[in-house]
Structures are given as C-alpha cells and as structure tokens.
Amino acid sequence: MLQLHFREMGQGAPLVILHGLFGTLDNWQTLARRWAEAGHRVIVVDLRNHGRSPHAPEHTYTLMSEDLLGLFDQLQLGPDTTLMGHSMGGKVAMRFALDHPQRLGKLIVVDIAPRFSDMEHQDSVITGLNAVPLAALENRQQADDALAQHIRQMDTRQFLLKNLYRRDDNSFAWRPNLAVLTAGMAHVGEEITAAQPFLKPTLFIRGGLSDYINADDKLHGIPALFPNSQVETVVDAGHWVHAEKPEEVFGLVKAFIGN
C-alpha cells in the first residue's frame, strides 16, 4: 500500500477524483475547483506510478484499490463519499467500489467499461515516450519533436508533455514510472470482475465519439456489475470528455451527486 499524493479543496460531501493513464491530478484541477465552489470537499489524487505519487514495481488494479483504501482511511472519508475515475482511473474506481462498497455512497466512471482491452491503441504512445532522449534534451521542443515521430496528434503530445519536468540538476525526467507502465501495460487492460455487484447509484459518462463504452457494454457488461447505473452520453466528445466538454461533465456530475 503506497501513500498517494493528493490535493484537497472545498468543504461538504467528499468527491474523490482519479485520472487516467499517463495523467495526473492536474488534469482535473479546473473542474475540481468548480465542484468545490459548488459545495463539495474535492480530493484529486495521483495514482501510483503517476504524477507525484510514489513509484512501485507493480501496477495492478487490486494494488491501486488498496492504495486508495489507505487514502480513504488517512482522510477519514465516510460512506457519503462519491468516487469518480476517468479511463484507467475509472477501472480503479470500479475495482474499489466492488472491493469496498461500504466505503462509498456513489460511483462515477468516465469513458471506460469494465471489459478487457488489449491496449494496442497505446502502442504508439509507449513507443513515443520511450523514444524521447531524456539525457540529451535541452528543451521541451526537442521532446515534442521526438514524440511527433510516433504520435501525430498534437493534443495527445501536449497531454503527455505535461509529465515532463526538470530535476534539481536541470536534467529532464518523466513523472510516470515509464519502465513499469511499459512492462505492465497488459495489467492496465485487464477486465474488472467481481462475485457480487455494486448496488449503489452509479453514473457512467461516455463520449459520443469514443468507443471505450459500446452498445454491448451498456446492455450487458455494465448492468451485470453495476445494476443501479445509468449511462449518459456527451455528444461530440471523444475519450477525454472532461477536457473537451467541461460544461457538460460539470453539470452531469453536479446533478448526480447533488440529488
């Protein structure tokens, strides 16, 4: 169990937010501040091997769920807590809800289903990140140039480059534990299963242009584990729903945790 890095703001019923693969708590800062202003105690978290949380040799959903349990205990979060996660963070949130249903009041999952994913769509990202010559870098533009050889989409590169930082000796480094994530990518794609479903209110938010939640997930995969769930689609949004359509996501979450 690792002690996770987090940031806290606001007062009221707790809302805990988990980022996706190669993300950090910073990805949710703007929306987190708005939910805090709307009357919630918002806690944004860096998952293991990401952001400013510790690195570890293993990266599994069971371990990430245990890390989160430690944070719940540390912050004395009660059963009125809502847990929300995007993508990989959504799978962590599902795992936690199924493992520790008594610790939550509600669950929100953003653009991910519990089913298995082969993670092949991350191949170019993994290759690109590992191709950046950290020791020889003099500036961020050189890192972008190296990434661009493998990742054409500029917005994806900008998202990834948020993980690049300078050490005290002025050399560049990645915040994520790239070696462990590269080796353990199969674990990130694992299916979330459980003997017993999570019976409390659950909201799935999907991007209308994303295929991370499909028709079969809505009919079978999601209701089997989360029978008290609803799926809301944000039109004209891809996988990064909260970045592309923040107003819609803000409203959906506020309505769901407010009632």
Tab-separated table of C-alpha atoms in Angstrom:
chain	number	residue	atom	x	y	z
A	1	MET	CA	0.000	0.000	0.000
A	2	LEU	CA	1.509	3.313	-1.106
A	3	GLN	CA	0.851	6.757	0.375
A	4	LEU	CA	-0.664	8.650	-2.542
A	5	HIS	CA	-0.099	12.304	-3.363
A	6	PHE	CA	-3.358	14.296	-3.406
A	7	ARG	CA	-4.758	17.817	-3.350
A	8	GLU	CA	-7.841	18.852	-1.424
A	9	MET	CA	-10.225	21.810	-1.756
A	10	GLY	CA	-13.675	22.847	-0.560
A	11	GLN	CA	-15.999	21.546	2.135
A	12	GLY	CA	-19.044	19.303	2.100
A	13	ALA	CA	-19.763	15.741	0.963
A	14	PRO	CA	-16.498	14.263	-0.405
A	15	LEU	CA	-15.802	13.761	-4.123
A	16	VAL	CA	-12.602	11.826	-4.906
A	17	ILE	CA	-11.266	12.079	-8.482
A	18	LEU	CA	-8.843	9.685	-10.238
A	19	HIS	CA	-7.031	10.479	-13.518
A	20	GLY	CA	-6.327	8.137	-16.436
A	21	LEU	CA	-3.193	6.504	-17.838
A	22	PHE	CA	-0.237	8.933	-18.105
A	23	GLY	CA	-2.391	11.577	-16.425
A	24	THR	CA	-2.029	13.468	-13.154
A	25	LEU	CA	-4.368	15.155	-10.703
A	26	ASP	CA	-3.657	18.411	-12.575
A	27	ASN	CA	-5.853	17.151	-15.439
A	28	TRP	CA	-8.905	17.684	-13.203
A	29	GLN	CA	-7.902	20.892	-11.397
A	30	THR	CA	-10.282	23.313	-13.150
A	31	LEU	CA	-13.399	21.152	-12.751
A	32	ALA	CA	-12.383	20.146	-9.220
A	33	ARG	CA	-12.269	23.803	-8.202
A	34	ARG	CA	-15.764	24.343	-9.609
A	35	TRP	CA	-17.245	21.376	-7.742
A	36	ALA	CA	-15.531	22.636	-4.576
A	37	GLU	CA	-17.120	26.055	-5.101
A	38	ALA	CA	-20.465	24.275	-5.574
A	39	GLY	CA	-20.225	22.847	-2.045
A	40	HIS	CA	-18.126	19.682	-2.103
A	41	ARG	CA	-14.924	18.536	-0.427
A	42	VAL	CA	-12.981	17.588	-3.559
A	43	ILE	CA	-9.869	15.401	-3.401
A	44	VAL	CA	-7.853	14.943	-6.610
A	45	VAL	CA	-5.373	12.065	-6.496
A	46	ASP	CA	-2.183	10.952	-8.268
A	47	LEU	CA	-2.334	7.163	-8.675
A	48	ARG	CA	0.767	5.024	-8.112
A	49	ASN	CA	3.480	5.371	-10.771
A	50	HIS	CA	1.928	8.688	-11.865
A	51	GLY	CA	2.297	12.360	-11.001
A	52	ARG	CA	3.915	12.955	-7.630
A	53	SER	CA	2.841	9.653	-6.084
A	54	PRO	CA	5.493	7.010	-5.337
A	55	HIS	CA	6.818	4.604	-7.952
A	56	ALA	CA	6.464	0.868	-7.364
A	57	PRO	CA	7.439	-2.262	-9.333
A	58	GLU	CA	3.825	-3.453	-9.736
A	59	HIS	CA	0.854	-1.728	-11.335
A	60	THR	CA	-2.414	-3.648	-10.901
A	61	TYR	CA	-5.989	-2.634	-10.157
A	62	THR	CA	-6.013	-4.649	-6.920
A	63	LEU	CA	-2.957	-2.749	-5.666
A	64	MET	CA	-4.310	0.624	-6.807
A	65	SER	CA	-7.565	-0.133	-4.994
A	66	GLU	CA	-5.564	-0.902	-1.824
A	67	ASP	CA	-3.613	2.362	-2.207
A	68	LEU	CA	-6.928	4.188	-2.419
A	69	LEU	CA	-8.260	2.427	0.683
A	70	GLY	CA	-5.230	3.764	2.558
A	71	LEU	CA	-6.066	7.286	1.389
A	72	PHE	CA	-9.717	6.879	2.476
A	73	ASP	CA	-8.501	5.828	5.917
A	74	GLN	CA	-5.934	8.642	6.076
A	75	LEU	CA	-8.561	11.289	5.205
A	76	GLN	CA	-11.301	9.569	7.261
A	77	LEU	CA	-13.665	9.542	4.292
A	78	GLY	CA	-17.123	8.278	5.198
A	79	PRO	CA	-19.806	6.365	3.281
A	80	ASP	CA	-21.187	9.632	1.850
A	81	THR	CA	-18.151	9.781	-0.478
A	82	THR	CA	-18.550	9.796	-4.266
A	83	LEU	CA	-15.646	8.241	-6.194
A	84	MET	CA	-15.036	9.265	-9.811
A	85	GLY	CA	-12.399	7.998	-12.236
A	86	HIS	CA	-11.545	8.506	-15.903
A	87	SER	CA	-10.260	5.672	-18.129
A	88	MET	CA	-7.648	3.720	-16.102
A	89	GLY	CA	-8.809	5.717	-13.071
A	90	GLY	CA	-12.350	4.588	-13.879
A	91	LYS	CA	-11.236	0.975	-13.659
A	92	VAL	CA	-9.545	1.713	-10.325
A	93	ALA	CA	-12.810	3.302	-9.156
A	94	MET	CA	-14.826	0.241	-10.260
A	95	ARG	CA	-12.377	-2.129	-8.542
A	96	PHE	CA	-12.564	-0.074	-5.333
A	97	ALA	CA	-16.380	0.088	-5.404
A	98	LEU	CA	-16.650	-3.682	-5.860
A	99	ASP	CA	-13.993	-4.368	-3.183
A	100	HIS	CA	-15.220	-1.839	-0.607
A	101	PRO	CA	-18.873	-0.971	-1.332
A	102	GLN	CA	-19.471	0.131	2.251
A	103	ARG	CA	-16.948	2.965	1.825
A	104	LEU	CA	-18.894	4.737	-0.944
A	105	GLY	CA	-22.222	6.451	-1.471
A	106	LYS	CA	-21.985	6.814	-5.247
A	107	LEU	CA	-19.682	5.935	-8.140
A	108	ILE	CA	-18.943	7.839	-11.370
A	109	VAL	CA	-16.996	6.251	-14.242
A	110	VAL	CA	-15.848	8.428	-17.156
A	111	ASP	CA	-15.494	6.784	-20.588
A	112	ILE	CA	-14.383	3.270	-19.719
A	113	ALA	CA	-16.164	-0.077	-19.444
A	114	PRO	CA	-15.238	-2.986	-17.156
A	115	ARG	CA	-14.344	-5.236	-20.107
A	116	PHE	CA	-10.877	-6.336	-21.230
A	117	SER	CA	-8.859	-4.104	-23.582
A	118	ASP	CA	-5.799	-5.340	-25.479
A	119	MET	CA	-4.207	-1.842	-25.074
A	120	GLU	CA	-2.799	-1.925	-28.632
A	121	HIS	CA	-4.100	1.638	-29.067
A	122	GLN	CA	-1.380	2.717	-26.604
A	123	ASP	CA	1.500	1.220	-28.614
A	124	SER	CA	2.449	4.479	-30.343
A	125	VAL	CA	2.289	6.385	-27.027
A	126	ILE	CA	4.548	3.868	-25.273
A	127	THR	CA	6.975	3.835	-28.199
A	128	GLY	CA	6.986	7.638	-28.399
A	129	LEU	CA	7.593	8.200	-24.679
A	130	ASN	CA	10.436	5.682	-24.642
A	131	ALA	CA	11.962	7.292	-27.751
A	132	VAL	CA	12.447	10.700	-26.100
A	133	PRO	CA	16.212	11.030	-25.401
A	134	LEU	CA	15.892	12.420	-21.864
A	135	ALA	CA	19.639	12.588	-21.175
A	136	ALA	CA	20.277	14.675	-24.306
A	137	LEU	CA	17.257	17.003	-24.050
A	138	GLU	CA	17.938	20.714	-23.872
A	139	ASN	CA	14.322	21.922	-24.114
A	140	ARG	CA	10.707	20.782	-24.331
A	141	GLN	CA	10.538	21.381	-28.087
A	142	GLN	CA	13.100	18.637	-28.643
A	143	ALA	CA	10.902	16.270	-26.617
A	144	ASP	CA	7.883	17.210	-28.739
A	145	ASP	CA	9.891	16.635	-31.924
A	146	ALA	CA	10.841	13.153	-30.730
A	147	LEU	CA	7.249	12.329	-29.761
A	148	ALA	CA	5.954	13.614	-33.108
A	149	GLN	CA	7.844	10.814	-34.882
A	150	HIS	CA	5.347	8.382	-33.304
A	151	ILE	CA	2.295	10.467	-32.280
A	152	ARG	CA	0.751	12.737	-34.928
A	153	GLN	CA	-1.980	14.263	-32.742
A	154	MET	CA	-0.688	17.474	-31.194
A	155	ASP	CA	-3.235	17.448	-28.347
A	156	THR	CA	-2.077	13.959	-27.309
A	157	ARG	CA	1.557	15.121	-27.312
A	158	GLN	CA	0.684	18.201	-25.248
A	159	PHE	CA	-1.139	15.978	-22.732
A	160	LEU	CA	1.890	13.671	-22.460
A	161	LEU	CA	4.389	16.526	-22.213
A	162	LYS	CA	2.674	17.725	-19.034
A	163	ASN	CA	4.518	14.772	-17.466
A	164	LEU	CA	7.956	16.140	-18.406
A	165	TYR	CA	9.798	18.021	-15.660
A	166	ARG	CA	13.290	19.212	-14.750
A	167	ARG	CA	15.123	17.612	-11.865
A	168	ASP	CA	17.193	19.670	-9.405
A	169	ASP	CA	20.261	19.128	-11.596
A	170	ASN	CA	18.309	20.630	-14.544
A	171	SER	CA	18.070	17.300	-16.419
A	172	PHE	CA	14.676	16.204	-17.775
A	173	ALA	CA	12.632	13.259	-16.447
A	174	TRP	CA	9.159	11.764	-16.800
A	175	ARG	CA	6.839	11.799	-13.792
A	176	PRO	CA	5.239	8.434	-14.659
A	177	ASN	CA	7.176	5.251	-13.968
A	178	LEU	CA	7.648	4.582	-17.661
A	179	ALA	CA	9.562	1.306	-17.286
A	180	VAL	CA	6.911	-0.300	-15.075
A	181	LEU	CA	3.983	1.013	-17.151
A	182	THR	CA	5.636	-0.191	-20.372
A	183	ALA	CA	6.196	-3.669	-18.922
A	184	GLY	CA	2.777	-3.835	-17.250
A	185	MET	CA	0.516	-2.432	-19.963
A	186	ALA	CA	-1.422	-5.728	-20.097
A	187	HIS	CA	-2.497	-5.141	-16.482
A	188	VAL	CA	-3.970	-1.750	-17.462
A	189	GLY	CA	-6.223	-3.504	-19.980
A	190	GLU	CA	-7.486	-6.123	-17.514
A	191	GLU	CA	-11.197	-6.831	-17.174
A	192	ILE	CA	-12.854	-5.775	-13.916
A	193	THR	CA	-14.827	-8.681	-12.435
A	194	ALA	CA	-16.486	-9.449	-9.107
A	195	ALA	CA	-18.547	-12.141	-7.386
A	196	GLN	CA	-21.030	-9.522	-6.123
A	197	PRO	CA	-22.257	-6.400	-7.956
A	198	PHE	CA	-22.025	-2.839	-6.617
A	199	LEU	CA	-25.635	-1.931	-5.812
A	200	LYS	CA	-25.321	1.796	-5.088
A	201	PRO	CA	-26.067	4.593	-7.598
A	202	THR	CA	-23.550	4.675	-10.430
A	203	LEU	CA	-23.143	7.089	-13.338
A	204	PHE	CA	-21.202	6.224	-16.496
A	205	ILE	CA	-20.319	9.215	-18.677
A	206	ARG	CA	-19.267	8.342	-22.214
A	207	GLY	CA	-18.020	10.427	-25.105
A	208	GLY	CA	-20.299	10.187	-28.119
A	209	LEU	CA	-17.261	9.979	-30.442
A	210	SER	CA	-15.458	7.406	-28.266
A	211	ASP	CA	-15.675	3.603	-28.497
A	212	TYR	CA	-14.489	2.911	-24.937
A	213	ILE	CA	-18.128	2.201	-23.935
A	214	ASN	CA	-20.069	0.376	-26.664
A	215	ALA	CA	-23.629	-0.902	-27.066
A	216	ASP	CA	-22.779	-4.325	-25.608
A	217	ASP	CA	-21.206	-2.707	-22.533
A	218	LYS	CA	-24.411	-0.708	-21.976
A	219	LEU	CA	-26.635	-3.775	-22.397
A	220	HIS	CA	-24.613	-6.441	-20.589
A	221	GLY	CA	-21.185	-5.630	-19.139
A	222	ILE	CA	-22.104	-2.564	-17.095
A	223	PRO	CA	-25.502	-3.687	-15.686
A	224	ALA	CA	-24.062	-7.066	-14.634
A	225	LEU	CA	-21.642	-5.375	-12.203
A	226	PHE	CA	-23.490	-2.079	-11.638
A	227	PRO	CA	-27.246	-2.817	-11.772
A	228	ASN	CA	-28.149	0.582	-10.282
A	229	SER	CA	-26.367	2.516	-13.050
A	230	GLN	CA	-27.158	4.954	-15.831
A	231	VAL	CA	-25.097	5.768	-18.923
A	232	GLU	CA	-25.076	9.372	-20.135
A	233	THR	CA	-23.548	10.279	-23.496
A	234	VAL	CA	-21.842	13.617	-24.105
A	235	VAL	CA	-22.270	14.279	-27.833
A	236	ASP	CA	-19.305	15.421	-29.938
A	237	ALA	CA	-16.827	14.390	-27.224
A	238	GLY	CA	-14.031	11.852	-27.527
A	239	HIS	CA	-12.274	9.877	-24.801
A	240	TRP	CA	-11.105	12.983	-22.895
A	241	VAL	CA	-14.712	14.006	-22.276
A	242	HIS	CA	-13.920	16.309	-19.333
A	243	ALA	CA	-11.305	18.247	-21.324
A	244	GLU	CA	-13.414	18.554	-24.477
A	245	LYS	CA	-16.815	19.236	-22.875
A	246	PRO	CA	-16.174	20.519	-19.330
A	247	GLU	CA	-19.558	22.283	-19.006
A	248	GLU	CA	-21.494	19.112	-19.793
A	249	VAL	CA	-19.389	16.970	-17.437
A	250	PHE	CA	-19.637	19.577	-14.671
A	251	GLY	CA	-23.423	19.586	-14.963
A	252	LEU	CA	-23.840	15.802	-15.127
A	253	VAL	CA	-21.669	15.232	-12.050
A	254	LYS	CA	-23.238	18.085	-10.083
A	255	ALA	CA	-26.750	16.784	-10.776
A	256	PHE	CA	-25.806	13.187	-9.924
A	257	ILE	CA	-24.041	13.902	-6.626
A	258	GLY	CA	-26.433	16.670	-5.671
A	259	ASN	CA	-29.625	14.587	-5.614
